[in-house]
Amino acid sequence: MIQTASKAFFSTVAGSSSLKTLASRYGMRGPRSFARRFIAGETIDEAIAAARIIEASGLQQTLDLLGESVATMAEADAATRAYLEVLEKIAVSGVGRNVSLKLTQLGLTIDRATCVDNLRRILDVAQRHEFFVRIDMENSPFTQMTLDVFETMWQQGYRNVGVVLQSCLSRSVADAKRMNELGARVRIVKGAYKEPRAVAYQEKAQVDAAFLVITKLLLAGGTYPAIATHDPAMIAAARAFAKQHGIAHDRFEFQMLYGIRRDLQAALSSEGYNVRVYIPFGREWFPYFMRRLGERPANIGFVMRGILSER
Ligand SMILES: Cc1cc2nc3c(=O)[nH]c(=O)nc-3n(C[C@H](O)[C@H](O)[C@H](O)COP(=O)(O)OP(=O)(O)OC[C@H]3O[C@@H](n4cnc5c(N)ncnc54)[C@H](O)[C@@H]3O)c2cc1C
């Protein structure tokens, strides 16, 4: 219940442009500024530097150029070109070739056909350089559209692309079965957005129970699923299920966010599991940052300490 209220509060704050301006002034200013706990930096070079450190410790990574809900075609085009540049830089750098992106960043809210074209431009370059591209899942008004765009690309033969399903949505069990049928790669998450009762479970216990149902479906019948959570109970259940059904460590991966539960990331990796860290970077970090605060209000403590120590 507290978590639901906290998500609602922080999603409102995330829309505040004056707070965004204020936070942007301080959050990334120095090497120890408060937003750097969760965001690798504002530039691709900083993100690649973070990826190298992650990989040196035996983990894998996916890089996410932050941005969402662009308002014009020109912005969607600029975001697409920025992604193409990011792919080229990653390819040259030698770090792992895996990125995550959001469709509203590519114009989904403005014109779906343009968004599909933009995504295709990215997938073509990604294919040439052997990248895997994960389409992040946004809030529920975009669920169906996102899955439709994904299936369009899938039917056109793209296989270097995968989706995300959120266990908070009651539809996701059926979506997981559909993705298993296709043979598509799914990342399962609990869901970062405040969602209405009509489409989403409101109690943490329900979201957790659905997470386990979907995780088991994906482990048993999916294609290299990504189990993306920091919750030790979810991780323990996934491990037990895999062991019980003889599912080898290389048939799935765990994923966690940059800066969160680094101890757990290292422990799983040292036990031989594949662990991928989601590394966000870019100038548009404020909404992502607010979602992380909403998940764990205790994070506000270190943010406040960070702000005060910088003044
Ligand atoms: C790799 C990855 C990709 C994701 N992609 C998407 C996506 O595309 N769409 C989407 O809606 N959501 C996405 N999420 C976010 C996800 O939906 C959850 O909001 C988030 O992971 C928190 O849920 P949890 O599973 O960790 O469990 P929770 O029950 O929320 O947390 C379990 C424990 O994890 C730790 N923890 C969790 N969050 C934080 C935090 N912010 N700061 C510090 N500690 C924390 C705490 O110890 C907490 O007790 C992604 C998450 C990951 C790991």
CSV table of C-alpha atoms and ligand atoms in Angstrom, one decimal:
chain,number,residue,atom,x,y,z
A,1,MET,CA,0.0,0.0,0.0
A,2,ILE,CA,2.8,2.4,1.0
A,3,GLN,CA,4.6,1.4,-2.2
A,4,THR,CA,1.5,2.2,-4.3
A,5,ALA,CA,1.2,5.7,-2.7
A,6,SER,CA,4.9,6.3,-3.1
A,7,LYS,CA,4.8,5.4,-6.8
A,8,ALA,CA,1.9,7.8,-7.3
A,9,PHE,CA,3.6,10.6,-5.5
A,10,PHE,CA,6.9,10.2,-7.4
A,11,SER,CA,5.2,9.9,-10.8
A,12,THR,CA,3.5,13.2,-10.2
A,13,VAL,CA,6.8,14.8,-9.1
A,14,ALA,CA,8.5,13.3,-12.2
A,15,GLY,CA,6.3,15.6,-14.3
A,16,SER,CA,7.4,18.8,-12.6
A,17,SER,CA,9.5,20.9,-14.9
A,18,SER,CA,10.8,23.2,-12.2
A,19,LEU,CA,12.0,20.3,-10.0
A,20,LYS,CA,13.6,18.8,-13.1
A,21,THR,CA,15.5,22.0,-13.8
A,22,LEU,CA,16.6,22.2,-10.2
A,23,ALA,CA,17.6,18.5,-10.0
A,24,SER,CA,19.4,18.7,-13.4
A,25,ARG,CA,21.6,21.5,-12.0
A,26,TYR,CA,22.9,19.4,-9.1
A,27,GLY,CA,22.3,15.7,-9.9
A,28,MET,CA,25.1,15.0,-12.3
A,29,ARG,CA,27.4,18.0,-11.7
A,30,GLY,CA,30.3,16.2,-10.2
A,31,PRO,CA,31.7,12.7,-10.0
A,32,ARG,CA,29.9,12.1,-6.7
A,33,SER,CA,26.6,13.9,-7.4
A,34,PHE,CA,23.5,12.2,-6.1
A,35,ALA,CA,22.0,11.0,-9.4
A,36,ARG,CA,25.2,9.1,-10.3
A,37,ARG,CA,24.2,6.3,-7.9
A,38,PHE,CA,21.7,5.2,-10.5
A,39,ILE,CA,22.8,6.9,-13.7
A,40,ALA,CA,26.2,6.3,-15.3
A,41,GLY,CA,26.5,9.8,-16.7
A,42,GLU,CA,25.2,12.1,-19.4
A,43,THR,CA,27.4,11.0,-22.2
A,44,ILE,CA,27.9,7.7,-24.1
A,45,ASP,CA,31.6,7.8,-23.2
A,46,GLU,CA,30.7,7.8,-19.5
A,47,ALA,CA,28.3,4.9,-20.1
A,48,ILE,CA,30.9,2.9,-21.9
A,49,ALA,CA,33.4,3.5,-19.1
A,50,ALA,CA,30.7,2.2,-16.6
A,51,ALA,CA,30.1,-0.8,-18.9
A,52,ARG,CA,33.8,-1.6,-18.8
A,53,ILE,CA,33.9,-1.6,-15.0
A,54,ILE,CA,30.8,-3.8,-14.9
A,55,GLU,CA,32.2,-6.3,-17.4
A,56,ALA,CA,35.6,-6.4,-15.7
A,57,SER,CA,33.8,-7.7,-12.6
A,58,GLY,CA,32.3,-10.6,-14.6
A,59,LEU,CA,28.8,-9.1,-15.3
A,60,GLN,CA,27.1,-8.3,-18.6
A,61,GLN,CA,25.3,-5.1,-19.3
A,62,THR,CA,22.7,-3.4,-21.4
A,63,LEU,CA,23.0,0.3,-22.1
A,64,ASP,CA,19.9,2.6,-22.1
A,65,LEU,CA,20.0,6.1,-23.6
A,66,LEU,CA,17.4,7.7,-21.4
A,67,GLY,CA,14.5,9.5,-23.0
A,68,GLU,CA,10.7,9.0,-23.2
A,69,SER,CA,7.5,10.6,-24.4
A,70,VAL,CA,8.9,12.9,-27.0
A,71,ALA,CA,6.4,15.5,-28.3
A,72,THR,CA,7.4,16.0,-32.0
A,73,MET,CA,8.5,14.0,-35.0
A,74,ALA,CA,11.7,16.0,-35.0
A,75,GLU,CA,12.5,14.9,-31.4
A,76,ALA,CA,11.7,11.3,-32.3
A,77,ASP,CA,14.0,11.5,-35.3
A,78,ALA,CA,16.8,13.1,-33.1
A,79,ALA,CA,16.4,10.3,-30.6
A,80,THR,CA,16.6,7.7,-33.3
A,81,ARG,CA,19.8,9.3,-34.7
A,82,ALA,CA,21.2,9.5,-31.2
A,83,TYR,CA,20.6,5.8,-30.8
A,84,LEU,CA,22.3,5.0,-34.1
A,85,GLU,CA,25.3,7.0,-32.9
A,86,VAL,CA,25.3,5.1,-29.6
A,87,LEU,CA,25.3,1.8,-31.5
A,88,GLU,CA,28.3,2.8,-33.6
A,89,LYS,CA,30.2,4.0,-30.5
A,90,ILE,CA,29.5,0.8,-28.6
A,91,ALA,CA,30.5,-1.3,-31.6
A,92,VAL,CA,33.9,0.5,-31.8
A,93,SER,CA,34.4,0.4,-28.0
A,94,GLY,CA,34.4,-3.4,-27.8
A,95,VAL,CA,31.9,-3.6,-24.8
A,96,GLY,CA,29.0,-6.0,-25.1
A,97,ARG,CA,26.4,-5.2,-27.8
A,98,ASN,CA,23.1,-4.9,-26.0
A,99,VAL,CA,20.8,-1.9,-25.7
A,100,SER,CA,17.4,-1.1,-24.2
A,101,LEU,CA,15.1,1.6,-25.6
A,102,LYS,CA,11.6,3.0,-25.1
A,103,LEU,CA,9.1,3.4,-28.0
A,104,THR,CA,7.7,6.7,-26.8
A,105,GLN,CA,11.2,7.9,-27.3
A,106,LEU,CA,10.9,7.0,-31.0
A,107,GLY,CA,7.6,8.7,-31.4
A,108,LEU,CA,4.9,6.1,-30.4
A,109,THR,CA,2.6,8.8,-29.0
A,110,ILE,CA,2.8,10.9,-32.1
A,111,ASP,CA,2.6,8.5,-35.0
A,112,ARG,CA,2.9,4.8,-34.8
A,113,ALA,CA,4.1,4.3,-38.4
A,114,THR,CA,7.0,6.8,-37.9
A,115,CYS,CA,7.8,5.0,-34.6
A,116,VAL,CA,8.0,1.6,-36.5
A,117,ASP,CA,10.2,3.2,-39.1
A,118,ASN,CA,12.5,4.6,-36.5
A,119,LEU,CA,12.7,1.3,-34.7
A,120,ARG,CA,13.5,-0.4,-38.0
A,121,ARG,CA,16.4,2.0,-38.7
A,122,ILE,CA,17.8,1.1,-35.3
A,123,LEU,CA,17.2,-2.7,-35.7
A,124,ASP,CA,18.9,-2.7,-39.1
A,125,VAL,CA,22.1,-1.2,-37.8
A,126,ALA,CA,21.8,-3.3,-34.7
A,127,GLN,CA,21.6,-6.4,-36.8
A,128,ARG,CA,24.6,-5.5,-38.9
A,129,HIS,CA,26.7,-5.1,-35.7
A,130,GLU,CA,25.1,-8.1,-33.9
A,131,PHE,CA,23.4,-6.2,-31.2
A,132,PHE,CA,20.4,-7.3,-29.1
A,133,VAL,CA,17.8,-4.6,-28.7
A,134,ARG,CA,15.3,-4.8,-25.8
A,135,ILE,CA,12.1,-2.7,-26.0
A,136,ASP,CA,11.4,-1.5,-22.5
A,137,MET,CA,7.8,-1.6,-21.4
A,138,GLU,CA,6.2,1.7,-20.4
A,139,ASN,CA,2.9,2.4,-18.6
A,140,SER,CA,-0.3,0.6,-19.5
A,141,PRO,CA,-1.7,2.9,-22.2
A,142,PHE,CA,1.2,1.7,-24.3
A,143,THR,CA,1.2,-2.0,-23.5
A,144,GLN,CA,-0.8,-3.2,-26.4
A,145,MET,CA,0.8,-0.8,-28.9
A,146,THR,CA,4.3,-1.8,-27.7
A,147,LEU,CA,3.5,-5.5,-28.1
A,148,ASP,CA,1.9,-4.8,-31.6
A,149,VAL,CA,5.0,-2.9,-32.8
A,150,PHE,CA,7.2,-5.8,-31.5
A,151,GLU,CA,5.1,-8.4,-33.3
A,152,THR,CA,5.3,-6.3,-36.5
A,153,MET,CA,9.0,-6.4,-36.3
A,154,TRP,CA,9.0,-10.1,-35.5
A,155,GLN,CA,6.8,-10.9,-38.4
A,156,GLN,CA,9.2,-9.0,-40.6
A,157,GLY,CA,11.9,-11.3,-39.6
A,158,TYR,CA,13.8,-9.4,-36.9
A,159,ARG,CA,15.1,-11.7,-34.3
A,160,ASN,CA,17.6,-9.4,-32.5
A,161,VAL,CA,14.8,-7.8,-30.5
A,162,GLY,CA,12.9,-8.6,-27.3
A,163,VAL,CA,10.2,-7.3,-25.1
A,164,VAL,CA,9.4,-6.7,-21.4
A,165,LEU,CA,6.3,-7.9,-19.5
A,166,GLN,CA,5.2,-6.5,-16.2
A,167,SER,CA,3.8,-8.9,-13.6
A,168,CYS,CA,1.6,-6.1,-12.1
A,169,LEU,CA,-0.6,-6.2,-15.1
A,170,SER,CA,-3.3,-8.9,-15.1
A,171,ARG,CA,-2.9,-9.5,-18.8
A,172,SER,CA,0.8,-10.5,-18.6
A,173,VAL,CA,0.3,-14.2,-18.1
A,174,ALA,CA,-1.5,-14.4,-21.4
A,175,ASP,CA,1.2,-12.2,-23.0
A,176,ALA,CA,3.9,-14.5,-21.7
A,177,LYS,CA,2.3,-17.5,-23.3
A,178,ARG,CA,2.0,-15.6,-26.6
A,179,MET,CA,5.7,-14.7,-26.5
A,180,ASN,CA,6.6,-18.3,-25.7
A,181,GLU,CA,4.6,-19.4,-28.7
A,182,LEU,CA,6.6,-16.9,-30.9
A,183,GLY,CA,9.9,-17.9,-29.3
A,184,ALA,CA,10.6,-14.3,-28.4
A,185,ARG,CA,12.9,-13.2,-25.7
A,186,VAL,CA,11.1,-11.7,-22.7
A,187,ARG,CA,12.4,-9.7,-19.7
A,188,ILE,CA,10.0,-10.1,-16.8
A,189,VAL,CA,9.7,-7.2,-14.3
A,190,LYS,CA,7.2,-6.3,-11.6
A,191,GLY,CA,6.4,-2.9,-13.2
A,192,ALA,CA,7.7,0.5,-12.4
A,193,TYR,CA,4.5,2.6,-13.0
A,194,LYS,CA,1.5,3.5,-10.9
A,195,GLU,CA,-1.3,1.6,-12.7
A,196,PRO,CA,-5.1,1.7,-12.3
A,197,ARG,CA,-7.0,-1.1,-10.5
A,198,ALA,CA,-8.9,-2.0,-13.8
A,199,VAL,CA,-5.7,-3.4,-15.3
A,200,ALA,CA,-3.2,-4.0,-12.5
A,201,TYR,CA,-2.9,-5.8,-9.2
A,202,GLN,CA,-2.6,-3.3,-6.3
A,203,GLU,CA,-1.1,-5.5,-3.6
A,204,LYS,CA,2.5,-6.4,-3.6
A,205,ALA,CA,1.7,-10.0,-2.8
A,206,GLN,CA,-0.4,-10.3,-6.0
A,207,VAL,CA,2.4,-8.7,-8.1
A,208,ASP,CA,4.9,-11.1,-6.6
A,209,ALA,CA,2.7,-14.2,-7.1
A,210,ALA,CA,2.2,-13.2,-10.7
A,211,PHE,CA,6.0,-12.6,-11.1
A,212,LEU,CA,6.6,-16.2,-10.1
A,213,VAL,CA,3.9,-17.7,-12.3
A,214,ILE,CA,5.3,-15.8,-15.4
A,215,THR,CA,9.0,-16.6,-14.4
A,216,LYS,CA,8.2,-20.3,-14.3
A,217,LEU,CA,6.3,-20.1,-17.7
A,218,LEU,CA,9.3,-18.4,-19.3
A,219,LEU,CA,11.9,-20.7,-17.7
A,220,ALA,CA,10.0,-23.8,-18.7
A,221,GLY,CA,8.9,-22.8,-22.3
A,222,GLY,CA,10.5,-19.5,-23.2
A,223,THR,CA,13.6,-18.4,-25.1
A,224,TYR,CA,16.5,-17.2,-22.9
A,225,PRO,CA,14.3,-15.2,-20.4
A,226,ALA,CA,15.6,-12.3,-18.4
A,227,ILE,CA,14.5,-12.4,-14.8
A,228,ALA,CA,14.8,-8.7,-13.8
A,229,THR,CA,14.4,-8.1,-10.1
A,230,HIS,CA,16.3,-7.3,-6.9
A,231,ASP,CA,13.9,-9.3,-4.8
A,232,PRO,CA,15.8,-12.2,-3.1
A,233,ALA,CA,12.6,-14.2,-2.8
A,234,MET,CA,11.9,-14.0,-6.5
A,235,ILE,CA,15.5,-14.9,-7.3
A,236,ALA,CA,15.5,-17.9,-4.9
A,237,ALA,CA,12.2,-19.2,-6.4
A,238,ALA,CA,13.6,-18.9,-9.9
A,239,ARG,CA,16.8,-20.7,-9.0
A,240,ALA,CA,14.9,-23.5,-7.2
A,241,PHE,CA,12.5,-23.9,-10.2
A,242,ALA,CA,15.4,-24.0,-12.7
A,243,LYS,CA,17.3,-26.6,-10.6
A,244,GLN,CA,14.2,-28.8,-10.1
A,245,HIS,CA,13.6,-28.9,-13.8
A,246,GLY,CA,17.2,-29.3,-14.9
A,247,ILE,CA,17.3,-25.9,-16.7
A,248,ALA,CA,20.9,-25.0,-17.1
A,249,HIS,CA,22.4,-21.7,-16.0
A,250,ASP,CA,23.1,-20.6,-19.6
A,251,ARG,CA,19.4,-20.8,-20.6
A,252,PHE,CA,18.4,-17.7,-18.7
A,253,GLU,CA,19.8,-14.6,-17.1
A,254,PHE,CA,19.2,-12.4,-14.1
A,255,GLN,CA,19.0,-8.6,-14.6
A,256,MET,CA,19.4,-5.8,-12.1
A,257,LEU,CA,19.6,-2.0,-12.3
A,258,TYR,CA,22.8,-0.1,-12.2
A,259,GLY,CA,23.6,0.9,-8.6
A,260,ILE,CA,21.0,-1.4,-6.9
A,261,ARG,CA,21.9,-4.5,-4.9
A,262,ARG,CA,25.5,-4.7,-6.3
A,263,ASP,CA,26.1,-7.3,-3.6
A,264,LEU,CA,23.5,-9.6,-5.0
A,265,GLN,CA,24.7,-9.0,-8.6
A,266,ALA,CA,28.2,-10.1,-7.6
A,267,ALA,CA,27.0,-13.1,-5.5
A,268,LEU,CA,24.8,-14.5,-8.3
A,269,SER,CA,27.6,-14.1,-10.8
A,270,SER,CA,30.1,-15.8,-8.6
A,271,GLU,CA,27.8,-18.8,-8.4
A,272,GLY,CA,27.9,-19.1,-12.2
A,273,TYR,CA,24.6,-17.3,-13.1
A,274,ASN,CA,24.5,-14.9,-16.0
A,275,VAL,CA,23.8,-11.4,-14.6
A,276,ARG,CA,23.2,-8.4,-16.8
A,277,VAL,CA,23.2,-4.8,-15.4
A,278,TYR,CA,20.9,-2.2,-16.9
A,279,ILE,CA,23.0,0.9,-17.3
A,280,PRO,CA,21.0,4.1,-18.0
A,281,PHE,CA,22.7,7.3,-19.2
A,282,GLY,CA,21.9,10.5,-20.9
A,283,ARG,CA,20.6,14.0,-20.2
A,284,GLU,CA,17.0,12.9,-19.8
A,285,TRP,CA,17.5,11.1,-16.5
A,286,PHE,CA,14.9,12.8,-14.2
A,287,PRO,CA,11.8,10.6,-14.8
A,288,TYR,CA,13.9,7.4,-14.5
A,289,PHE,CA,15.5,8.7,-11.3
A,290,MET,CA,12.1,9.6,-9.8
A,291,ARG,CA,10.8,6.0,-10.5
A,292,ARG,CA,13.8,4.6,-8.6
A,293,LEU,CA,13.0,6.9,-5.6
A,294,GLY,CA,9.4,5.9,-5.8
A,295,GLU,CA,10.3,2.2,-5.4
A,296,ARG,CA,12.3,2.8,-2.3
A,297,PRO,CA,11.6,6.1,-0.4
A,298,ALA,CA,14.7,5.3,1.7
A,299,ASN,CA,16.7,6.4,-1.3
A,300,ILE,CA,15.6,10.0,-0.6
A,301,GLY,CA,18.0,10.0,2.4
A,302,PHE,CA,21.1,9.7,0.3
A,303,VAL,CA,19.7,12.1,-2.3
A,304,MET,CA,19.2,14.7,0.4
A,305,ARG,CA,22.6,14.1,1.9
A,306,GLY,CA,24.1,14.4,-1.6
A,307,ILE,CA,22.3,17.7,-2.3
A,308,LEU,CA,23.3,19.2,1.1
A,309,SER,CA,26.9,18.2,0.8
A,310,GLU,CA,27.2,19.8,-2.7
A,311,ARG,CA,25.9,23.2,-1.8
B,1,LIG,C1,17.0,-4.8,-15.6
B,1,LIG,C2,15.7,-4.2,-15.3
B,1,LIG,C3,15.0,-3.6,-16.3
B,1,LIG,C4,13.7,-3.1,-16.0
B,1,LIG,N1,12.9,-2.7,-17.1
B,1,LIG,C5,11.6,-2.2,-16.8
B,1,LIG,C6,10.7,-1.9,-17.8
B,1,LIG,O1,11.0,-2.0,-19.0
B,1,LIG,N2,9.5,-1.5,-17.5
B,1,LIG,C7,9.1,-1.4,-16.2
B,1,LIG,O2,7.9,-1.0,-15.9
B,1,LIG,N3,9.9,-1.6,-15.2
B,1,LIG,C8,11.2,-2.1,-15.4
B,1,LIG,N4,12.0,-2.4,-14.4
B,1,LIG,C9,11.7,-2.0,-13.0
B,1,LIG,C10,10.8,-3.0,-12.3
B,1,LIG,O3,9.5,-3.0,-12.9
B,1,LIG,C11,10.7,-2.7,-10.8
B,1,LIG,O4,10.1,-1.4,-10.7
B,1,LIG,C12,12.0,-2.6,-10.0
B,1,LIG,O5,12.9,-3.6,-10.5
B,1,LIG,C13,11.8,-2.9,-8.5
B,1,LIG,O6,11.2,-4.1,-8.3
B,1,LIG,P1,11.9,-5.4,-7.8
B,1,LIG,O7,11.6,-6.5,-8.6
B,1,LIG,O8,13.4,-5.2,-7.6
B,1,LIG,O9,11.2,-5.7,-6.4
B,1,LIG,P2,10.8,-4.9,-5.1
B,1,LIG,O10,9.9,-5.8,-4.4
B,1,LIG,O11,10.3,-3.5,-5.5
B,1,LIG,O12,12.2,-4.7,-4.4
B,1,LIG,C14,12.9,-5.8,-3.8
B,1,LIG,C15,14.1,-5.3,-3.1
B,1,LIG,O13,15.0,-4.7,-4.1
B,1,LIG,C16,15.7,-3.6,-3.6
B,1,LIG,N5,15.2,-2.4,-4.5
B,1,LIG,C17,14.2,-2.4,-5.4
B,1,LIG,N6,14.2,-1.2,-6.0
B,1,LIG,C18,15.1,-0.4,-5.4
B,1,LIG,C19,15.5,0.9,-5.6
B,1,LIG,N7,15.0,1.7,-6.5
B,1,LIG,N8,16.6,1.4,-4.9
B,1,LIG,C20,17.2,0.6,-4.0
B,1,LIG,N9,16.8,-0.7,-3.7
B,1,LIG,C21,15.8,-1.2,-4.4
B,1,LIG,C22,15.2,-3.4,-2.2
B,1,LIG,O14,16.2,-4.1,-1.4
B,1,LIG,C23,13.9,-4.1,-2.2
B,1,LIG,O15,13.5,-4.5,-0.9
B,1,LIG,C24,13.3,-3.0,-14.7
B,1,LIG,C25,14.0,-3.5,-13.7
B,1,LIG,C26,15.2,-4.1,-13.9
B,1,LIG,C27,16.0,-4.7,-12.8
